[in-house]
């Protein structure tokens, strides 16, 4: 890369250096030039995918590309994500669907496909982790990255590596991201939101305090609606006002939150990027129409839920090491039991049998109103279910399950019923799937 020293800036499209005098890139003509005096000194980034679910659906169905698209619906009937075209009409996340369709009657509503989004989110995550191990995921589609000390590895400074990364995501995954670059998490996150979509925004040390002075207090991490109202009743609306206040005064008024207001209002944020593997789980649960206590009633439900969880793991190409059984008693007490396996699994059969062992101990006459099964400690499917030489039976079961899966794929879910679930499809309300 040609710009190790980053004289003034660079072009976000072709990465050629850009000096201060040009409005367009001298190499490719693009107007997307990035210039900032601290470009070479900053390494803490927040990367956020733009309208993530909607972007994935548009990628997979080009007919949607130029249409307003809303991801959502289902039971709760709220907007999960709106594409930028729909946002022009005023559609926002968490808006009730009927309101969204009032605002944008031509919108195409697409039901969310969480497994797919998890899969794409993981691809993005993997590409981040190729840049640095210092990746802290915040949600399925955003993360903090600390690129300090990676210049030699990449042959380019962090600012440029991030532009290259954004371009790579567009080319290889087919969605767009926005980048925020700063010296701390607080400002990196604010920066990534400033220039969406396809944004790249930089907040340096020199302008941090003056930039923050003009912002509302709600921009501060932890200041929600209720706390903002408290601050407003004390006459505090802008971060600039907080900058004039003493630390002791803020702490007397607002306790530990006062300490945070003092520091963040001045752009002081010591939190480091903490790499974290995804602490996620995939689970399914169902509430019964009438409380159940007999194993004969509970076991088929466990089997059906295990198959549901397994199908979702397989679809997302992931597996998990810990099986979690959840029961809610008739008097609303929750019992969770878990067991760790030697190897991660995504097989319905292993999930079911592990759950069954735990369930046996809980079927002591207690009446249950809810049963759930889940898998946590998620990892790549590549490490899951190695051919088990000791337990050849389980290997055979795995092979059989593969055959059942392909039959189901061909002929639909109902085509193959195992002995346990046969005829027991309606033990209660429809199962609820969740990811946490
Ligand atoms: Mg996002």
Coordinates of C-alpha atoms and ligand atoms in Angstrom, one line a residue:
X1 CA 0.0 0.0 0.0
X2 CA 1.2 3.4 -1.0
X3 CA 0.1 5.5 1.9
X4 CA 1.9 4.2 5.0
X5 CA 2.3 7.7 6.3
X6 CA -1.2 8.9 5.3
X7 CA -0.1 12.5 4.3
X8 CA -3.5 14.1 4.2
X9 CA -6.0 11.4 3.4
X10 CA -7.1 8.9 0.8
X11 CA -9.8 7.8 -1.5
X12 CA -12.3 5.4 0.0
X13 CA -12.9 3.8 -3.4
X14 CA -9.5 3.2 -4.8
X15 CA -7.4 3.9 -1.6
X16 CA -5.1 6.2 -3.5
X17 CA -3.6 9.1 -1.5
X18 CA -5.5 12.3 -1.6
X19 CA -4.0 15.7 -0.9
X20 CA -5.8 18.5 0.7
X21 CA -6.3 20.4 -2.6
X22 CA -8.6 18.0 -4.5
X23 CA -12.3 17.6 -4.2
X24 CA -12.2 14.4 -6.3
X25 CA -9.7 11.5 -6.3
X26 CA -7.0 12.2 -8.8
X27 CA -6.7 8.5 -9.6
X28 CA -10.3 7.4 -10.0
X29 CA -12.4 10.5 -9.9
X30 CA -14.5 9.4 -6.8
X31 CA -15.7 12.2 -4.5
X32 CA -15.5 9.9 -1.5
X33 CA -12.2 11.2 -0.1
X34 CA -11.4 10.9 3.6
X35 CA -9.2 13.5 5.2
X36 CA -8.4 14.1 8.8
X37 CA -5.4 15.5 10.6
X38 CA -5.3 12.5 13.1
X39 CA -5.9 9.8 10.5
X40 CA -2.5 8.2 11.2
X41 CA -3.0 8.2 15.0
X42 CA -6.4 6.6 15.5
X43 CA -7.0 2.9 15.7
X44 CA -10.3 2.3 17.6
X45 CA -13.2 1.6 15.3
X46 CA -16.9 0.8 15.4
X47 CA -18.3 -1.0 12.4
X48 CA -22.0 -1.2 11.8
X49 CA -23.8 -2.9 8.9
X50 CA -26.3 -0.6 7.2
X51 CA -30.0 -1.6 7.6
X52 CA -28.6 -5.1 8.0
X53 CA -31.6 -7.4 7.6
X54 CA -33.0 -5.4 4.7
X55 CA -29.6 -5.2 3.0
X56 CA -29.3 -9.0 3.1
X57 CA -32.8 -9.5 1.7
X58 CA -32.1 -7.0 -1.1
X59 CA -28.9 -8.8 -1.9
X60 CA -30.7 -12.1 -2.2
X61 CA -33.6 -10.7 -4.2
X62 CA -32.6 -8.0 -6.7
X63 CA -36.2 -7.2 -7.4
X64 CA -36.3 -5.6 -4.0
X65 CA -33.3 -3.4 -4.7
X66 CA -35.1 -0.2 -5.6
X67 CA -38.2 -0.7 -3.5
X68 CA -39.0 0.3 0.1
X69 CA -38.4 -2.9 2.1
X70 CA -39.5 -3.5 5.7
X71 CA -38.3 -6.6 7.6
X72 CA -40.8 -7.5 10.3
X73 CA -44.3 -8.7 10.9
X74 CA -45.0 -11.9 12.7
X75 CA -46.8 -12.0 16.0
X76 CA -45.7 -8.7 17.5
X77 CA -46.2 -6.9 14.3
X78 CA -43.4 -4.3 14.5
X79 CA -40.7 -3.1 12.2
X80 CA -37.5 -4.9 12.8
X81 CA -35.5 -3.1 10.1
X82 CA -36.4 -0.7 7.4
X83 CA -34.3 -0.1 4.3
X84 CA -33.1 3.5 3.6
X85 CA -35.8 4.0 0.9
X86 CA -38.5 3.1 3.5
X87 CA -36.9 5.4 6.0
X88 CA -37.4 8.4 3.7
X89 CA -41.1 7.9 4.2
X90 CA -40.6 8.0 8.0
X91 CA -40.5 4.2 8.7
X92 CA -38.4 3.4 11.8
X93 CA -37.4 0.3 13.7
X94 CA -39.8 -0.8 16.4
X95 CA -42.7 1.0 14.8
X96 CA -46.0 -0.9 14.7
X97 CA -46.4 -2.4 11.3
X98 CA -49.7 -0.8 10.6
X99 CA -48.2 2.6 11.2
X100 CA -45.2 1.8 9.0
X101 CA -47.6 0.8 6.2
X102 CA -49.6 4.0 6.6
X103 CA -46.4 6.0 6.2
X104 CA -45.2 3.9 3.3
X105 CA -48.0 2.0 1.7
X106 CA -45.9 0.7 -1.2
X107 CA -43.4 -1.0 1.1
X108 CA -42.6 -4.7 0.6
X109 CA -42.8 -6.5 3.9
X110 CA -40.4 -9.4 4.3
X111 CA -40.6 -11.9 7.2
X112 CA -37.3 -12.0 9.1
X113 CA -35.0 -15.0 8.4
X114 CA -32.9 -15.0 11.5
X115 CA -30.8 -18.0 10.6
X116 CA -29.7 -16.3 7.4
X117 CA -28.9 -13.1 9.2
X118 CA -26.9 -15.0 11.8
X119 CA -25.0 -16.7 9.0
X120 CA -24.2 -13.5 7.2
X121 CA -23.3 -11.8 10.5
X122 CA -20.8 -14.5 11.1
X123 CA -19.2 -14.0 7.8
X124 CA -18.8 -10.3 8.5
X125 CA -17.4 -11.2 12.0
X126 CA -14.9 -13.7 10.5
X127 CA -13.6 -11.0 8.1
X128 CA -13.2 -8.6 11.1
X129 CA -11.3 -11.3 13.0
X130 CA -8.9 -11.6 10.0
X131 CA -8.0 -8.0 10.6
X132 CA -7.3 -8.3 14.3
X133 CA -8.2 -10.6 17.2
X134 CA -9.3 -7.5 19.1
X135 CA -12.9 -7.7 18.0
X136 CA -15.8 -7.0 20.4
X137 CA -19.1 -7.9 19.0
X138 CA -22.0 -5.7 20.2
X139 CA -24.8 -7.4 18.2
X140 CA -25.3 -9.5 15.1
X141 CA -24.2 -6.7 12.8
X142 CA -21.9 -4.4 14.8
X143 CA -18.6 -4.6 16.6
X144 CA -15.7 -2.6 18.1
X145 CA -12.3 -3.3 16.7
X146 CA -8.9 -2.1 18.0
X147 CA -6.4 -2.1 15.2
X148 CA -3.5 -0.7 17.3
X149 CA -0.3 -2.4 16.4
X150 CA -1.5 -4.0 13.2
X151 CA 0.1 -1.6 10.8
X152 CA 3.1 -3.9 10.1
X153 CA 0.8 -6.9 9.6
X154 CA -1.4 -5.1 7.1
X155 CA 1.2 -2.9 5.5
X156 CA -1.1 0.0 6.1
X157 CA -2.4 2.1 8.9
X158 CA -5.7 1.3 10.6
X159 CA -7.6 4.1 8.9
X160 CA -6.8 2.7 5.5
X161 CA -7.3 -1.0 6.5
X162 CA -10.9 0.0 7.6
X163 CA -11.7 1.5 4.2
X164 CA -10.3 -1.6 2.5
X165 CA -12.4 -3.7 4.8
X166 CA -15.6 -1.8 3.9
X167 CA -14.9 -2.2 0.2
X168 CA -14.2 -5.9 0.7
X169 CA -17.5 -6.4 2.6
X170 CA -19.4 -4.8 -0.4
X171 CA -17.6 -7.0 -2.9
X172 CA -17.6 -10.3 -1.1
X173 CA -20.8 -10.2 1.0
X174 CA -22.9 -7.8 -1.0
X175 CA -24.0 -5.5 1.8
X176 CA -22.6 -2.2 3.1
X177 CA -21.1 -1.0 6.4
X178 CA -20.4 2.3 8.1
X179 CA -17.2 2.9 9.9
X180 CA -16.5 5.2 12.9
X181 CA -12.9 5.8 13.8
X182 CA -11.7 7.5 16.9
X183 CA -9.5 7.1 20.0
X184 CA -12.2 5.6 22.3
X185 CA -15.3 3.4 22.1
X186 CA -17.8 6.2 23.0
X187 CA -16.8 8.4 20.1
X188 CA -16.1 5.6 17.6
X189 CA -19.7 4.4 18.1
X190 CA -21.1 7.9 17.7
X191 CA -18.9 8.4 14.6
X192 CA -20.2 5.3 12.8
X193 CA -23.7 6.6 13.1
X194 CA -22.9 10.1 11.7
X195 CA -22.6 9.3 8.0
X196 CA -24.8 6.3 7.3
X197 CA -25.1 4.4 5.0
X198 CA -21.7 3.6 3.4
X199 CA -20.3 6.0 5.9
X200 CA -16.8 6.7 7.2
X201 CA -16.5 9.3 9.9
X202 CA -13.6 10.3 12.1
X203 CA -13.6 12.0 15.5
X204 CA -10.1 13.0 16.7
X205 CA -8.8 14.1 20.0
X206 CA -8.5 17.7 18.9
X207 CA -12.2 18.2 18.1
X208 CA -13.8 15.8 20.6
X209 CA -14.8 18.3 23.2
X210 CA -16.1 20.9 20.7
X211 CA -18.0 18.3 18.8
X212 CA -19.6 16.9 21.9
X213 CA -20.5 20.4 23.2
X214 CA -23.2 20.7 20.5
X215 CA -24.7 17.2 21.0
X216 CA -27.8 16.3 23.1
X217 CA -27.3 14.5 26.4
X218 CA -29.1 11.5 24.9
X219 CA -26.0 10.7 22.9
X220 CA -24.3 9.6 26.1
X221 CA -24.2 5.9 26.6
X222 CA -26.7 5.1 29.4
X223 CA -28.9 8.2 29.1
X224 CA -32.3 6.9 28.2
X225 CA -35.6 8.6 27.9
X226 CA -36.3 8.7 31.7
X227 CA -32.8 9.9 32.7
X228 CA -32.8 12.5 29.9
X229 CA -36.1 13.8 31.4
X230 CA -34.5 14.1 34.8
X231 CA -31.6 16.0 33.3
X232 CA -34.0 18.2 31.4
X233 CA -35.9 19.1 34.5
X234 CA -32.5 20.2 35.9
X235 CA -32.0 22.3 32.8
X236 CA -29.4 20.0 31.3
X237 CA -30.0 19.3 27.6
X238 CA -26.7 19.5 25.8
X239 CA -23.4 17.8 26.5
X240 CA -21.9 21.3 26.4
X241 CA -23.7 22.1 29.6
X242 CA -22.3 19.0 31.3
X243 CA -18.8 20.1 30.3
X244 CA -19.1 23.2 32.5
X245 CA -20.0 21.2 35.6
X246 CA -17.7 19.9 38.3
X247 CA -17.3 16.2 38.8
X248 CA -18.3 16.3 42.4
X249 CA -21.4 18.2 41.7
X250 CA -22.5 15.8 39.0
X251 CA -21.8 12.8 41.3
X252 CA -23.8 14.4 44.2
X253 CA -26.7 14.8 41.9
X254 CA -26.6 11.6 39.9
X255 CA -24.4 9.2 41.7
X256 CA -22.2 6.9 39.5
X257 CA -24.0 8.1 36.5
X258 CA -22.8 11.6 37.3
X259 CA -19.2 10.3 37.1
X260 CA -20.0 8.9 33.7
X261 CA -21.6 12.2 32.5
X262 CA -18.5 14.0 33.7
X263 CA -16.0 11.8 31.8
X264 CA -18.0 11.1 28.6
X265 CA -19.0 14.7 28.1
X266 CA -15.3 15.5 27.9
X267 CA -14.6 12.6 25.5
X268 CA -12.8 10.6 28.2
X269 CA -13.6 6.9 27.9
X270 CA -11.1 4.4 29.2
X271 CA -13.1 1.2 28.2
X272 CA -10.9 -1.1 26.1
X273 CA -12.1 -3.4 23.4
X274 CA -12.7 -6.8 24.9
X275 CA -12.5 -9.6 22.5
X276 CA -15.4 -12.0 23.1
X277 CA -16.5 -15.1 21.4
X278 CA -20.2 -15.1 20.7
X279 CA -22.1 -15.9 23.9
X280 CA -25.1 -17.1 22.1
X281 CA -27.6 -19.8 22.4
X282 CA -30.3 -21.2 20.2
X283 CA -33.4 -22.5 21.9
X284 CA -37.0 -23.4 21.5
X285 CA -39.7 -23.7 24.1
X286 CA -43.4 -24.2 24.3
X287 CA -46.2 -23.5 26.8
X288 CA -48.8 -26.2 27.2
X289 CA -52.5 -25.7 27.1
X290 CA -52.8 -27.7 30.3
X291 CA -50.1 -28.5 32.7
X292 CA -48.2 -31.7 32.1
X293 CA -46.4 -34.1 34.5
X294 CA -46.2 -37.5 32.8
X295 CA -43.0 -38.5 30.9
X296 CA -45.3 -39.9 28.2
X297 CA -46.6 -36.4 27.6
X298 CA -43.4 -34.4 28.0
X299 CA -40.9 -36.6 26.0
X300 CA -42.6 -36.1 22.6
X301 CA -42.6 -32.4 23.2
X302 CA -38.9 -32.5 24.0
X303 CA -38.2 -34.5 20.9
X304 CA -40.1 -32.0 18.6
X305 CA -38.3 -29.0 20.2
X306 CA -34.9 -30.7 19.9
X307 CA -35.6 -31.2 16.2
X308 CA -36.5 -27.6 15.8
X309 CA -33.3 -26.4 17.5
X310 CA -31.3 -28.8 15.5
X311 CA -32.8 -27.6 12.2
X312 CA -31.9 -24.0 13.1
X313 CA -28.4 -24.9 14.1
X314 CA -27.9 -26.8 10.8
X315 CA -29.4 -23.9 8.8
X316 CA -27.0 -21.4 10.4
X317 CA -24.1 -23.8 10.1
X318 CA -23.3 -23.7 13.8
X319 CA -23.2 -26.1 16.7
X320 CA -23.1 -26.0 20.5
X321 CA -21.4 -27.7 23.4
X322 CA -23.9 -27.2 26.2
X323 CA -27.5 -28.5 26.3
X324 CA -29.9 -26.5 28.4
X325 CA -33.2 -27.8 29.6
X326 CA -35.8 -25.3 30.8
X327 CA -39.0 -26.1 32.7
X328 CA -41.5 -23.9 34.2
X329 CA -43.7 -25.4 37.0
X330 CA -47.4 -24.9 37.3
X331 CA -46.7 -22.3 40.0
X332 CA -44.3 -20.4 37.7
X333 CA -41.0 -21.5 39.1
X334 CA -38.3 -21.9 36.4
X335 CA -35.9 -24.8 36.5
X336 CA -32.9 -24.9 34.2
X337 CA -30.6 -27.8 33.9
X338 CA -27.5 -28.0 31.7
X339 CA -25.0 -30.5 30.6
X340 CA -21.8 -30.0 28.7
X341 CA -20.9 -32.4 25.9
X342 CA -17.4 -33.6 24.9
X343 CA -17.9 -32.2 21.4
X344 CA -20.2 -29.6 20.1
X345 CA -23.4 -30.9 18.4
X346 CA -26.1 -29.9 16.1
X347 CA -27.8 -33.2 15.9
X348 CA -31.4 -33.5 17.1
X349 CA -30.7 -36.9 18.4
X350 CA -27.9 -35.8 20.7
X351 CA -29.8 -32.7 21.9
X352 CA -32.8 -34.8 22.6
X353 CA -31.0 -37.7 24.5
X354 CA -29.0 -35.2 26.6
X355 CA -32.2 -33.3 27.4
X356 CA -34.0 -36.5 28.1
X357 CA -31.5 -37.6 30.8
X358 CA -32.0 -34.3 32.5
X359 CA -35.7 -34.4 32.1
X360 CA -36.0 -37.9 33.7
X361 CA -34.7 -36.4 36.9
X362 CA -37.4 -33.7 36.9
X363 CA -40.4 -35.9 36.1
X364 CA -41.2 -36.6 39.8
X365 CA -44.9 -35.8 39.6
X366 CA -44.3 -32.0 39.3
X367 CA -46.7 -30.4 37.0
X368 CA -45.1 -28.2 34.3
X369 CA -46.6 -25.5 32.1
X370 CA -43.6 -24.9 29.9
X371 CA -40.8 -27.0 28.4
X372 CA -37.8 -25.7 26.5
X373 CA -34.5 -27.0 25.1
X374 CA -31.6 -25.1 23.9
X375 CA -27.9 -25.2 22.9
X376 CA -25.3 -22.8 24.0
X377 CA -21.5 -22.4 23.8
X378 CA -21.9 -22.0 20.1
X379 CA -19.1 -22.7 17.6
X380 CA -18.5 -23.6 14.0
X381 CA -20.3 -26.6 12.7
X382 CA -16.9 -27.8 11.4
X383 CA -16.0 -29.0 14.9
X384 CA -19.3 -30.7 15.6
X385 CA -20.2 -34.3 16.0
X386 CA -17.0 -36.1 15.0
X387 CA -17.5 -39.7 14.0
X388 CA -17.6 -41.4 17.4
X389 CA -15.6 -44.6 17.5
X390 CA -16.6 -45.5 21.0
X391 CA -20.3 -45.0 20.5
X392 CA -20.8 -46.5 17.1
X393 CA -24.5 -46.4 17.6
X394 CA -24.5 -42.6 17.9
X395 CA -22.5 -42.4 14.6
X396 CA -25.2 -44.6 13.0
X397 CA -27.8 -42.3 14.4
X398 CA -26.0 -39.3 13.0
X399 CA -25.9 -40.9 9.5
X400 CA -29.6 -41.7 9.8
X401 CA -30.3 -38.1 10.8
X402 CA -28.4 -36.9 7.7
X403 CA -30.7 -39.1 5.6
X404 CA -33.8 -37.8 7.3
X405 CA -32.6 -34.2 6.8
X406 CA -32.2 -34.7 3.1
X407 CA -35.6 -36.3 2.8
X408 CA -37.2 -33.4 4.7
X409 CA -35.4 -31.0 2.5
X410 CA -36.9 -32.7 -0.6
X411 CA -40.4 -33.4 0.7
X412 CA -41.0 -30.9 3.4
X413 CA -40.8 -31.0 7.2
X414 CA -43.8 -33.2 7.7
X415 CA -42.5 -35.9 5.4
X416 CA -40.5 -37.8 8.0
X417 CA -41.8 -38.2 11.6
X418 CA -39.7 -40.0 14.2
X419 CA -41.4 -42.3 16.6
X420 CA -41.3 -39.8 19.3
X421 CA -43.0 -36.9 17.6
X422 CA -45.5 -38.8 15.5
X423 CA -49.0 -37.5 16.0
X424 CA -47.8 -35.2 18.9
X425 CA -47.4 -32.1 16.9
X426 CA -49.9 -30.0 18.9
X427 CA -49.1 -30.5 22.5
X428 CA -49.6 -26.8 23.2
X429 CA -49.1 -23.3 21.8
X430 CA -46.7 -23.0 18.8
X431 CA -43.1 -23.2 20.0
X432 CA -41.2 -20.0 20.5
X433 CA -37.7 -19.9 19.1
X434 CA -35.1 -17.6 20.5
X435 CA -31.5 -16.6 20.2
X436 CA -29.7 -14.8 23.0
Ligands
LIG1 MG1 -26.6 -2.0 11.9

